[in-house]
C-alpha positions as semicolon CSV with decimal commas, in nm:
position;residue;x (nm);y (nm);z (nm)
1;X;12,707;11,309;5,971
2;X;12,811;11,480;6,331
3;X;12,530;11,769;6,257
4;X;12,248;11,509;6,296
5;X;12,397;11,299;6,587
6;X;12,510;11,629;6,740
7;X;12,150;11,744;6,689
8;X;11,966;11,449;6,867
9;X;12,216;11,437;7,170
10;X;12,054;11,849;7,230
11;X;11,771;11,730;7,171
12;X;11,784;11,426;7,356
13;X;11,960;11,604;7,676
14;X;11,647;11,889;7,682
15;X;11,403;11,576;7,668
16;X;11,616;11,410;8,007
17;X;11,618;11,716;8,196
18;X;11,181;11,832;8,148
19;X;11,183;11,436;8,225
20;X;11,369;11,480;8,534
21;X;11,240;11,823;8,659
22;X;10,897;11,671;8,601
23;X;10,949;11,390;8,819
24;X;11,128;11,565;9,121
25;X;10,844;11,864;9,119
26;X;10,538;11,808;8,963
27;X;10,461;11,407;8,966
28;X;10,594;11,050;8,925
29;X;10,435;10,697;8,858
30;X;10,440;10,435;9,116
31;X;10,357;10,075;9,046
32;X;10,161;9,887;9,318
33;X;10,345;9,632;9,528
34;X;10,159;9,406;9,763
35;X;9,794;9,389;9,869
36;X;9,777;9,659;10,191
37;X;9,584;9,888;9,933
38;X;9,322;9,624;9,823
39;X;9,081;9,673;9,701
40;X;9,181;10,039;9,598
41;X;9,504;9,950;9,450
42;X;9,580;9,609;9,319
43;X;9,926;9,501;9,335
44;X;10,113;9,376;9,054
45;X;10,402;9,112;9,095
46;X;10,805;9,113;9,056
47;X;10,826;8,952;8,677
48;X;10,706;9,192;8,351
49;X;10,406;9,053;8,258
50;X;10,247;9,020;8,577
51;X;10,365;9,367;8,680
52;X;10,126;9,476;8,431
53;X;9,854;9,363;8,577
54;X;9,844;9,535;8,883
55;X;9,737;9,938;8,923
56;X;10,024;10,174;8,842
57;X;9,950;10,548;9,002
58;X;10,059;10,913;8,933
59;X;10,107;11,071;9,216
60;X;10,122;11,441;9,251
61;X;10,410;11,604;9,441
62;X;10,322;11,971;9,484
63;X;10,123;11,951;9,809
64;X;10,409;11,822;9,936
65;X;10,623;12,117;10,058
66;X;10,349;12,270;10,199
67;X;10,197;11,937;10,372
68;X;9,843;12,036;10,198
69;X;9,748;11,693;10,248
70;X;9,370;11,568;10,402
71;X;9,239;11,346;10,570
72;X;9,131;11,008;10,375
73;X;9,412;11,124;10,070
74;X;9,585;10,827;9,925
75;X;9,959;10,878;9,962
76;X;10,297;10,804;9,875
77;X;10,556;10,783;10,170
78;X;10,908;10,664;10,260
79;X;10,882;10,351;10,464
80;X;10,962;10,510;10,831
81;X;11,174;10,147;10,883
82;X;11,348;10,120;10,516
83;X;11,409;10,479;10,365
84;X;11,486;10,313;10,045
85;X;11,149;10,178;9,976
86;X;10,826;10,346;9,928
87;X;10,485;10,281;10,032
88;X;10,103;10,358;9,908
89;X;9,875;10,390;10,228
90;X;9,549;10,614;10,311
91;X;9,633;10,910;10,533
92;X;9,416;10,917;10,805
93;X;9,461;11,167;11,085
94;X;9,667;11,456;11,097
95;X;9,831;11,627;11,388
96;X;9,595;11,687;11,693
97;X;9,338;11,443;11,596
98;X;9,254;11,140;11,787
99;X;9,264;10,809;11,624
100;X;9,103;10,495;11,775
101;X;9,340;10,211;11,639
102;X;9,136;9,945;11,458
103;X;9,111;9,614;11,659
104;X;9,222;9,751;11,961
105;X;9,154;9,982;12,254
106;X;9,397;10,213;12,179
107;X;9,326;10,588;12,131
108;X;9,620;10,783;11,978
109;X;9,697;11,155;11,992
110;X;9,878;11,290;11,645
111;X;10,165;11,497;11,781
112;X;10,279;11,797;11,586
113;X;10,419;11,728;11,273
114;X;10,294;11,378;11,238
115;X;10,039;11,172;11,045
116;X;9,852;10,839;11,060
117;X;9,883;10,607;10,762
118;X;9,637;10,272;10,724
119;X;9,661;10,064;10,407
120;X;9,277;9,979;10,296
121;X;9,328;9,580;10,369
122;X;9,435;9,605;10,741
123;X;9,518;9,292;10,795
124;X;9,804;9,290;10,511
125;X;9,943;9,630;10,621
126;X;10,262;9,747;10,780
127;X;10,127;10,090;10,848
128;X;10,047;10,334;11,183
129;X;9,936;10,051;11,385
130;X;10,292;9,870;11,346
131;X;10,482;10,182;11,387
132;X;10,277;10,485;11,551
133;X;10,273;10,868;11,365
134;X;10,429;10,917;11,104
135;X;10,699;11,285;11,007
136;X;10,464;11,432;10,758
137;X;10,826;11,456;10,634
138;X;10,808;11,102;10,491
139;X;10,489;11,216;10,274
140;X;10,628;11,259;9,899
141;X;10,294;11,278;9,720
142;X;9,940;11,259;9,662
143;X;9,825;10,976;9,467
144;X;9,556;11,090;9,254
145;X;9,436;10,882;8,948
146;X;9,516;10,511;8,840
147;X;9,689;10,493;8,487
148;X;9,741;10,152;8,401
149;X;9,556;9,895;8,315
150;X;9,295;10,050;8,123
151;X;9,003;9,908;8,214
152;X;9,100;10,049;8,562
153;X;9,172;10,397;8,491
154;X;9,007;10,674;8,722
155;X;9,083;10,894;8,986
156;X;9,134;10,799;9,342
157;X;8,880;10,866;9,570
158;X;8,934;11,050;9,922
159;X;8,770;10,855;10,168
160;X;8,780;10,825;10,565
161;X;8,696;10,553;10,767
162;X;8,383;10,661;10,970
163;X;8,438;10,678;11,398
164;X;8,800;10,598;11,382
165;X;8,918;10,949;11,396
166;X;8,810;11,229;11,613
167;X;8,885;11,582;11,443
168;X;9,091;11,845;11,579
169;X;9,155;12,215;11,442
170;X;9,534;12,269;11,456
171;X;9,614;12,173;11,094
């Protein structure tokens, strides 16, 4: 009787550790909290059922050593206030372009190294306009196609709000 259960627990270790290596290099799943993303990204809610109703992601992770990221991407990010929680938002200028900051008069240079983030409902988002550039650091991942529920399945467009960003060459 040890053979078998000996046999799954090999078995079952290999199957953790492609789960894990998966997940740290090549792509997780993110589930959508809140409605900064709508109407992109739906969110789901705290309880089970409800939670799957809302849009759960894959996001990809190998652009992000090399920061090959563009404009109008969909990406993960740790929250620059909370480094424990995680947030969906549309990347919108990279370093050296100009950004004109929705409902303001504010133009914005991107220093070096930084990015601007918007959620797509920006009057339900803690993004760029609450806390300025963001470390392209804080970038984990590309989100790139919606997974759950079905009849919402698809990939995730790039898009860029038009006039709010002047472009710049440096990147």
């Amino acid at each position: 009787m040890a053979e078998p259960l000996w046999f799954l627990a090999k078995r079952s270790a290999a199957a953790a550790m492609i789960c894990i290596t998966f997940t740290d290099i090549v792509g997780n799943f993110a589930t959508i909290q809140g409605n900064s993303m709508q109407p992109t990204l739906q969110q789901g809610h705290k309880d089970f059922i409800s939670l799957l109703k809302g849009d759960v992601v894959f996001y990809e992770k190998i652009s992000a050593p090399a920061y090959k990221y563009c404009r109008g991407d969909v990406v993960v990010l740790r929250s620059p206030t909370d480094p424990d929680q995680l947030m969906v938002k549309r990347l919108i200028a990279m370093q050296g372009d100009w950004v004109n900051v929705p409902g303001s008069h504010e133009i914005h240079q991107i220093p070096k190294g930084r990015c601007w983030v918007e959620g797509d409902n920006g009057n339900l988002s803690l993004d760029s306009r609450n806390f300025g550039p963001i470390p392209l650091g804080l970038v984990k991942g590309r989100v790139t196609i919606k997974v759950w529920p079905p009849h919402r399945i698809g990939r995730v467009e790039r898009v860029l709000p038009e006039g709010q960003v002047m472009f710049t060459d440096i990147t």
